[in-house]
């Protein structure tokens, strides 16, 4: 199998491992490898074949149900009836390219902009978060005249040629661009100094390094919960000084809201809100259409003008009628079902449960959470060194118990818990009980 580095290697299936997959599953794995090659890894030591889903549950080919504590794409729940109905009605009515007038598309754009600060008044639709980030980079370059970008050290922002250059999470096989500088994520677990101060200092040093090398600074691109780096969320406001540093240097702040956006933090619609800052550009993607391919780039009137003065924009499928119908239905569900409020309340309950596990299992070094996004970091005994082995064991044992999560962070030692926003306290109890059972089983075997 081709060697895979970085984030794609985390919790990846290894066909050379000798795992005893059922014949039908093995046959499908081989068909997939023969079709796509070896660079598109599967999750888990024993990959799962799903055939249907609803709410927070997925069903495999044998009819067994799995609790989904991982997938943020179906943000309002798998196959939500309201979203399904909106898509079905629109696809049976009109589905065409985007150079015609459409009330469906324009009305959704207006609804979406109403959920942003007044300064963020313009948007363009795309089909994916990668496209949105790529577009944001073009906007930043044209507005600032710069070409240099700063990202966190294990950031993931997308997979196009341009965006892969600001995605160090792909590992050394996909090098960052020569105009890109990396800074440490604001790691409150390992850093002794105030994380906001250090982050701002690191950003300032990166800007200065660009200047020394004749690179004009364009902007800071940041996932506002640092999810790929390991989920760093506290204290609120830790990015404010860094954003001020960016603005003083003539750059723009681009908030990547693909992971935290659409209510996941439980503290508003967007992750940047809890930091008390207003970005210059916001990108969003996966959760926007509950599985339909729609994303967007939102910005100020001045930045949009600088972009459109130099470049037209057309995206055949970006913001088509069917995807906009789905995305509008997602907003309906978030509001009608109180999913932001649920993320806050259920997320707080989940965090308490995970912290209780930390109090009895010394292998858990830290628990970090905001809304329905949580991280459990495993460490070597009596240190803060990463323990990847335990994290992978927990993930794969949970898969056997039909509960889905995965890992994140440069070492893959952090459980990544990110369920659909319909998750309930009952589901939290199922998850924490299962994690406890796995960890207790490890203790019993080592005793």
Coordinates of N, CA and C in Angstrom, one line a residue, residues 98-263:
X98 N -26.0 28.2 -12.6 CA -26.3 29.4 -11.7 C -26.3 30.7 -12.4
X99 N -26.4 30.8 -13.8 CA -26.4 32.1 -14.4 C -27.8 32.5 -14.9
X100 N -28.8 32.0 -14.1 CA -30.2 32.5 -14.3 C -30.6 33.1 -13.0
X101 N -31.6 33.9 -13.0 CA -32.3 34.4 -11.8 C -33.0 33.3 -11.0
X102 N -32.9 33.3 -9.7 CA -33.6 32.3 -8.9 C -33.9 32.9 -7.6
X103 N -35.2 32.9 -7.2 CA -35.6 33.4 -5.9 C -35.2 32.4 -4.8
X104 N -35.1 31.1 -5.1 CA -34.6 30.2 -4.1 C -33.2 30.5 -3.7
X105 N -32.3 30.8 -4.7 CA -30.9 31.0 -4.4 C -30.8 32.4 -3.7
X106 N -31.4 33.4 -4.2 CA -31.2 34.7 -3.7 C -31.8 34.8 -2.2
X107 N -33.0 34.2 -2.0 CA -33.6 34.3 -0.7 C -32.7 33.6 0.3
X108 N -32.1 32.4 -0.1 CA -31.2 31.8 0.9 C -30.0 32.6 1.2
X109 N -29.4 33.3 0.2 CA -28.3 34.1 0.4 C -28.6 35.2 1.4
X110 N -29.8 35.8 1.2 CA -30.2 36.9 2.2 C -30.4 36.3 3.6
X111 N -31.0 35.1 3.7 CA -31.1 34.5 5.0 C -29.8 34.3 5.7
X112 N -28.8 33.8 4.9 CA -27.5 33.5 5.5 C -26.8 34.7 5.9
X113 N -26.8 35.8 5.1 CA -26.1 37.0 5.4 C -26.8 37.7 6.7
X114 N -28.0 37.5 6.9 CA -28.7 38.0 8.1 C -28.1 37.4 9.4
X115 N -27.4 36.3 9.3 CA -26.8 35.7 10.5 C -25.4 36.1 10.7
X116 N -24.9 37.1 10.0 CA -23.5 37.6 10.1 C -23.6 39.0 10.6
X117 N -22.4 39.5 11.2 CA -22.3 40.9 11.5 C -22.5 41.8 10.3
X118 N -23.0 43.0 10.5 CA -23.4 43.9 9.4 C -22.3 44.1 8.4
X119 N -21.1 44.2 8.8 CA -19.9 44.4 7.9 C -19.8 43.3 6.9
X120 N -20.1 42.1 7.2 CA -20.0 41.0 6.3 C -21.3 40.9 5.5
X121 N -21.3 41.6 4.4 CA -22.5 41.8 3.7 C -22.6 41.2 2.3
X122 N -21.5 40.6 1.8 CA -21.5 40.0 0.5 C -21.0 38.5 0.6
X123 N -21.6 37.7 -0.4 CA -21.2 36.3 -0.4 C -21.1 35.8 -1.8
X124 N -20.3 34.7 -2.0 CA -20.3 33.9 -3.2 C -20.5 32.5 -2.8
X125 N -21.3 31.7 -3.6 CA -21.5 30.3 -3.3 C -20.4 29.5 -4.0
X126 N -20.0 28.4 -3.4 CA -19.2 27.4 -4.0 C -19.8 26.0 -3.8
X127 N -19.0 25.0 -4.1 CA -19.6 23.6 -3.9 C -18.9 22.9 -2.8
X128 N -17.8 23.5 -2.2 CA -17.1 22.8 -1.2 C -16.3 23.8 -0.4
X129 N -15.9 23.3 0.8 CA -15.1 24.2 1.7 C -13.7 24.5 1.0
X130 N -13.2 23.5 0.3 CA -11.9 23.8 -0.4 C -12.1 24.9 -1.4
X131 N -13.1 24.9 -2.2 CA -13.4 26.0 -3.1 C -13.5 27.3 -2.4
X132 N -14.2 27.3 -1.3 CA -14.4 28.5 -0.5 C -13.1 29.1 0.0
X133 N -12.2 28.3 0.5 CA -10.9 28.7 1.0 C -10.1 29.2 -0.2
X134 N -10.1 28.5 -1.3 CA -9.4 29.0 -2.5 C -9.8 30.4 -2.9
X135 N -11.1 30.6 -2.9 CA -11.7 31.8 -3.3 C -11.3 32.9 -2.3
X136 N -11.3 32.6 -1.0 CA -10.9 33.5 0.0 C -9.5 34.0 -0.1
X137 N -8.6 33.0 -0.5 CA -7.2 33.4 -0.7 C -7.1 34.3 -1.9
X138 N -7.8 34.1 -3.0 CA -7.8 35.0 -4.1 C -8.2 36.4 -3.7
X139 N -9.3 36.5 -2.9 CA -9.8 37.8 -2.5 C -8.8 38.5 -1.6
X140 N -8.1 37.7 -0.7 CA -7.1 38.3 0.2 C -6.0 38.9 -0.6
X141 N -5.5 38.1 -1.6 CA -4.4 38.6 -2.4 C -4.7 39.9 -3.2
X142 N -5.9 39.9 -3.8 CA -6.3 41.1 -4.6 C -6.5 42.3 -3.7
X143 N -7.0 42.1 -2.5 CA -7.4 43.2 -1.6 C -6.1 43.8 -0.9
X144 N -5.2 42.9 -0.5 CA -4.0 43.4 0.2 C -2.8 43.6 -0.7
X145 N -2.8 42.9 -1.9 CA -1.6 43.0 -2.7 C -0.5 42.0 -2.2
X146 N -0.8 41.2 -1.2 CA 0.1 40.3 -0.6 C -0.1 38.9 -1.1
X147 N 0.9 38.0 -0.8 CA 0.8 36.6 -1.1 C 1.1 35.7 0.0
X148 N 1.5 36.2 1.2 CA 1.9 35.4 2.3 C 0.7 35.1 3.2
X149 N 0.6 33.8 3.6 CA -0.5 33.4 4.6 C 0.1 32.7 5.8
X150 N -0.6 32.8 6.9 CA -0.2 32.1 8.1 C -1.3 31.1 8.5
X151 N -0.9 29.9 8.9 CA -1.9 28.9 9.3 C -1.3 28.2 10.5
X152 N -2.1 27.5 11.3 CA -1.6 26.7 12.4 C -0.8 25.5 11.9
X153 N 0.0 24.9 12.8 CA 1.0 23.9 12.4 C 0.4 22.6 11.9
X154 N -0.8 22.2 12.3 CA -1.4 21.0 11.8 C -2.8 21.3 11.2
X155 N -2.9 22.5 10.6 CA -4.2 22.9 10.0 C -4.6 22.1 8.8
X156 N -5.9 21.9 8.7 CA -6.5 21.4 7.4 C -7.5 22.4 6.9
X157 N -7.3 22.8 5.6 CA -8.2 23.8 5.0 C -8.7 23.3 3.7
X158 N -8.2 22.2 3.1 CA -8.7 21.8 1.8 C -7.7 21.1 1.0
X159 N -8.0 20.7 -0.3 CA -7.2 19.8 -1.0 C -6.9 20.3 -2.5
X160 N -7.3 21.5 -2.9 CA -6.9 21.9 -4.2 C -5.4 22.3 -4.1
X161 N -4.8 22.5 -5.3 CA -3.3 22.8 -5.3 C -3.0 24.0 -4.4
X162 N -3.8 25.1 -4.6 CA -3.5 26.3 -3.8 C -3.8 26.0 -2.3
X163 N -4.9 25.4 -2.0 CA -5.2 25.2 -0.5 C -4.4 24.1 0.1
X164 N -3.9 23.1 -0.6 CA -3.0 22.1 0.0 C -1.8 22.8 0.4
X165 N -1.4 23.9 -0.2 CA -0.1 24.6 0.3 C -0.3 25.3 1.6
X166 N -1.5 25.4 2.1 CA -1.8 26.0 3.4 C -2.4 24.9 4.3
X167 N -2.1 23.6 4.0 CA -2.7 22.5 4.7 C -1.6 21.6 5.2
X168 N -0.8 22.0 6.2 CA 0.3 21.1 6.7 C -0.2 19.8 7.3
X169 N -1.5 19.6 7.5 CA -2.0 18.4 8.1 C -1.8 17.2 7.1
X170 N -1.5 17.5 5.8 CA -1.3 16.5 4.8 C 0.0 15.8 5.0
X171 N 0.9 16.4 5.8 CA 2.2 15.8 6.1 C 3.3 16.2 5.1
X172 N 4.5 15.7 5.3 CA 5.7 16.1 4.4 C 5.5 15.8 3.0
X173 N 4.7 14.8 2.6 CA 4.5 14.5 1.2 C 3.8 15.6 0.4
X174 N 3.2 16.5 1.1 CA 2.5 17.7 0.5 C 3.1 18.9 1.1
X175 N 4.2 19.4 0.7 CA 4.9 20.5 1.4 C 4.0 21.8 1.3
X176 N 4.2 22.6 2.4 CA 3.5 23.9 2.4 C 4.2 24.8 1.4
X177 N 3.5 25.9 1.0 CA 4.0 26.8 0.0 C 5.2 27.7 0.6
X178 N 6.0 28.2 -0.3 CA 7.1 29.0 0.2 C 6.6 30.3 0.8
X179 N 5.4 30.7 0.5 CA 4.8 32.0 1.0 C 4.0 31.7 2.3
X180 N 4.1 30.5 2.8 CA 3.3 30.1 4.0 C 4.1 30.0 5.2
X181 N 3.6 30.5 6.3 CA 4.3 30.3 7.6 C 3.4 29.6 8.6
X182 N 4.0 28.7 9.4 CA 3.2 28.0 10.4 C 3.4 28.5 11.8
X183 N 2.4 28.5 12.6 CA 2.4 28.9 14.0 C 1.8 27.8 14.8
X184 N 2.2 27.7 16.1 CA 1.6 26.8 17.0 C 0.1 27.1 17.3
X185 N -0.7 26.1 17.4 CA -2.1 26.4 17.8 C -2.0 26.8 19.3
X186 N -3.0 27.6 19.7 CA -3.1 28.0 21.1 C -3.4 26.9 22.1
X187 N -2.4 26.1 22.4 CA -2.5 24.9 23.2 C -2.5 25.2 24.7
X188 N -3.7 25.4 25.3 CA -3.7 25.7 26.7 C -3.4 24.5 27.6
X189 N -3.3 23.3 27.0 CA -2.9 22.2 27.8 C -1.4 22.1 28.1
X190 N -0.6 22.4 27.1 CA 0.9 22.3 27.2 C 1.6 23.7 27.4
X191 N 1.0 24.8 27.0 CA 1.6 26.0 27.1 C 1.5 26.7 28.5
X192 N 2.5 27.2 29.0 CA 2.5 27.8 30.3 C 2.1 29.3 30.2
X193 N 2.5 30.0 29.2 CA 2.2 31.4 29.0 C 0.7 31.5 28.5
X194 N 0.1 32.7 28.7 CA -1.2 32.9 28.2 C -1.3 32.7 26.7
X195 N -2.2 31.8 26.3 CA -2.2 31.3 24.9 C -2.5 32.4 23.9
X196 N -3.3 33.4 24.3 CA -3.6 34.5 23.4 C -2.4 35.3 23.1
X197 N -1.6 35.6 24.2 CA -0.4 36.4 24.0 C 0.6 35.7 23.2
X198 N 0.8 34.4 23.5 CA 1.8 33.7 22.7 C 1.4 33.6 21.2
X199 N 0.1 33.3 21.0 CA -0.4 33.2 19.6 C -0.1 34.5 18.8
X200 N -0.5 35.6 19.5 CA -0.2 36.9 18.8 C 1.3 37.1 18.5
X201 N 2.1 36.8 19.5 CA 3.5 36.9 19.3 C 4.0 36.0 18.2
X202 N 3.5 34.8 18.1 CA 3.9 33.9 17.0 C 3.5 34.4 15.7
X203 N 2.3 35.0 15.6 CA 1.8 35.6 14.3 C 2.7 36.8 13.9
X204 N 3.0 37.6 14.9 CA 3.9 38.8 14.6 C 5.2 38.3 14.1
X205 N 5.8 37.3 14.7 CA 7.1 36.7 14.3 C 7.0 36.2 12.9
X206 N 5.9 35.5 12.5 CA 5.7 35.0 11.2 C 5.6 36.1 10.1
X207 N 4.9 37.1 10.5 CA 4.8 38.3 9.6 C 6.2 38.9 9.3
X208 N 6.9 39.1 10.4 CA 8.3 39.6 10.3 C 9.2 38.8 9.5
X209 N 9.0 37.5 9.6 CA 9.9 36.5 8.8 C 9.5 36.7 7.3
X210 N 8.2 36.8 7.0 CA 7.9 37.0 5.6 C 8.5 38.3 5.1
X211 N 8.4 39.4 5.8 CA 9.0 40.6 5.4 C 10.5 40.5 5.1
X212 N 11.2 39.8 6.0 CA 12.6 39.6 5.8 C 12.9 38.9 4.5
X213 N 12.0 38.0 4.1 CA 12.2 37.3 2.8 C 11.5 37.9 1.6
X214 N 11.1 39.2 1.8 CA 10.5 39.9 0.7 C 9.1 39.4 0.3
X215 N 8.4 38.8 1.2 CA 7.0 38.3 1.0 C 6.0 39.3 1.6
X216 N 5.1 39.9 0.9 CA 4.1 40.8 1.4 C 3.0 39.9 2.0
X217 N 2.6 40.3 3.3 CA 1.7 39.5 4.0 C 0.2 39.7 3.5
X218 N -0.5 38.6 3.4 CA -1.9 38.7 2.9 C -2.9 38.4 4.0
X219 N -2.6 37.4 4.8 CA -3.6 37.1 5.8 C -3.4 35.9 6.7
X220 N -4.1 35.8 7.8 CA -4.1 34.7 8.7 C -5.4 33.9 8.4
X221 N -5.3 32.6 8.2 CA -6.4 31.7 8.0 C -6.5 30.8 9.2
X222 N -7.6 30.8 9.9 CA -7.7 30.1 11.1 C -9.1 29.4 11.3
X223 N -9.0 28.1 11.5 CA -10.2 27.4 12.0 C -10.4 27.8 13.5
X224 N -11.5 28.4 13.8 CA -11.6 29.1 15.1 C -11.8 28.2 16.3
X225 N -11.8 26.9 16.0 CA -11.7 25.9 17.2 C -10.4 25.1 17.0
X226 N -9.6 25.3 16.0 CA -8.3 24.6 15.8 C -8.6 23.1 15.9
X227 N -9.5 22.6 15.1 CA -10.0 21.2 15.3 C -8.9 20.2 14.8
X228 N -8.3 20.4 13.7 CA -7.3 19.5 13.2 C -6.0 19.4 14.2
X229 N -5.7 20.6 14.8 CA -4.6 20.7 15.7 C -4.9 19.9 17.0
X230 N -6.1 19.7 17.3 CA -6.5 19.0 18.5 C -7.6 19.6 19.3
X231 N -8.3 20.5 18.7 CA -9.4 21.2 19.3 C -9.0 22.1 20.5
X232 N -8.6 23.3 20.2 CA -8.3 24.3 21.3 C -9.3 25.4 21.3
X233 N -10.0 25.6 22.4 CA -11.1 26.5 22.3 C -11.1 27.6 23.4
X234 N -10.3 27.4 24.4 CA -10.3 28.3 25.6 C -9.0 29.0 25.8
X235 N -9.0 30.2 26.4 CA -10.2 30.9 26.9 C -10.9 31.7 25.7
X236 N -12.2 32.0 25.8 CA -12.8 32.8 24.7 C -12.0 34.1 24.6
X237 N -11.8 34.5 23.3 CA -11.1 35.7 23.0 C -9.6 35.5 22.8
X238 N -9.1 34.3 22.8 CA -7.7 34.1 22.7 C -7.1 34.5 21.3
X239 N -8.0 34.7 20.3 CA -7.5 35.1 19.0 C -7.5 36.7 18.8
X240 N -8.1 37.4 19.7 CA -8.3 38.8 19.5 C -6.9 39.6 19.3
X241 N -5.9 39.3 20.1 CA -4.7 40.0 19.9 C -4.0 39.7 18.6
X242 N -4.1 38.4 18.2 CA -3.5 38.0 16.9 C -4.2 38.7 15.7
X243 N -5.6 38.8 15.8 CA -6.3 39.5 14.8 C -5.9 40.9 14.7
X244 N -5.7 41.6 15.8 CA -5.3 43.0 15.8 C -3.9 43.1 15.2
X245 N -3.0 42.1 15.5 CA -1.7 42.1 14.9 C -1.8 42.0 13.3
X246 N -2.7 41.1 12.9 CA -2.9 40.9 11.5 C -3.3 42.2 10.8
X247 N -4.3 42.9 11.4 CA -4.9 44.1 10.8 C -3.8 45.2 10.8
X248 N -3.0 45.3 11.8 CA -2.0 46.3 11.9 C -0.9 46.1 10.8
X249 N -0.7 44.9 10.4 CA 0.3 44.6 9.4 C -0.3 44.7 8.0
X250 N -1.6 45.1 7.9 CA -2.2 45.2 6.5 C -2.8 44.0 6.0
X251 N -2.9 42.9 6.8 CA -3.5 41.7 6.3 C -4.9 41.5 6.7
X252 N -5.5 40.4 6.3 CA -6.9 40.1 6.6 C -7.0 38.9 7.4
X253 N -8.1 38.8 8.2 CA -8.3 37.6 9.0 C -9.4 36.8 8.3
X254 N -9.1 35.5 7.9 CA -10.0 34.6 7.3 C -10.4 33.6 8.3
X255 N -11.7 33.5 8.7 CA -12.2 32.5 9.6 C -12.7 31.3 8.9
X256 N -12.1 30.2 9.1 CA -12.6 28.9 8.5 C -13.6 28.4 9.5
X257 N -14.9 28.5 9.1 CA -16.0 28.1 9.9 C -16.6 26.7 9.5
X258 N -15.8 26.0 8.6 CA -16.3 24.7 8.3 C -16.5 23.8 9.5
X259 N -15.6 23.7 10.4 CA -15.8 22.8 11.6 C -16.8 23.4 12.6
X260 N -16.6 24.7 13.0 CA -17.4 25.2 14.2 C -18.7 25.9 13.8
X261 N -18.9 26.2 12.5 CA -20.1 27.0 12.1 C -21.4 26.2 12.1
X262 N -22.5 27.0 11.9 CA -23.8 26.5 12.0 C -24.2 25.9 13.3
X263 N -23.8 26.6 14.4 CA -24.3 26.3 15.7 C -23.6 25.3 16.5

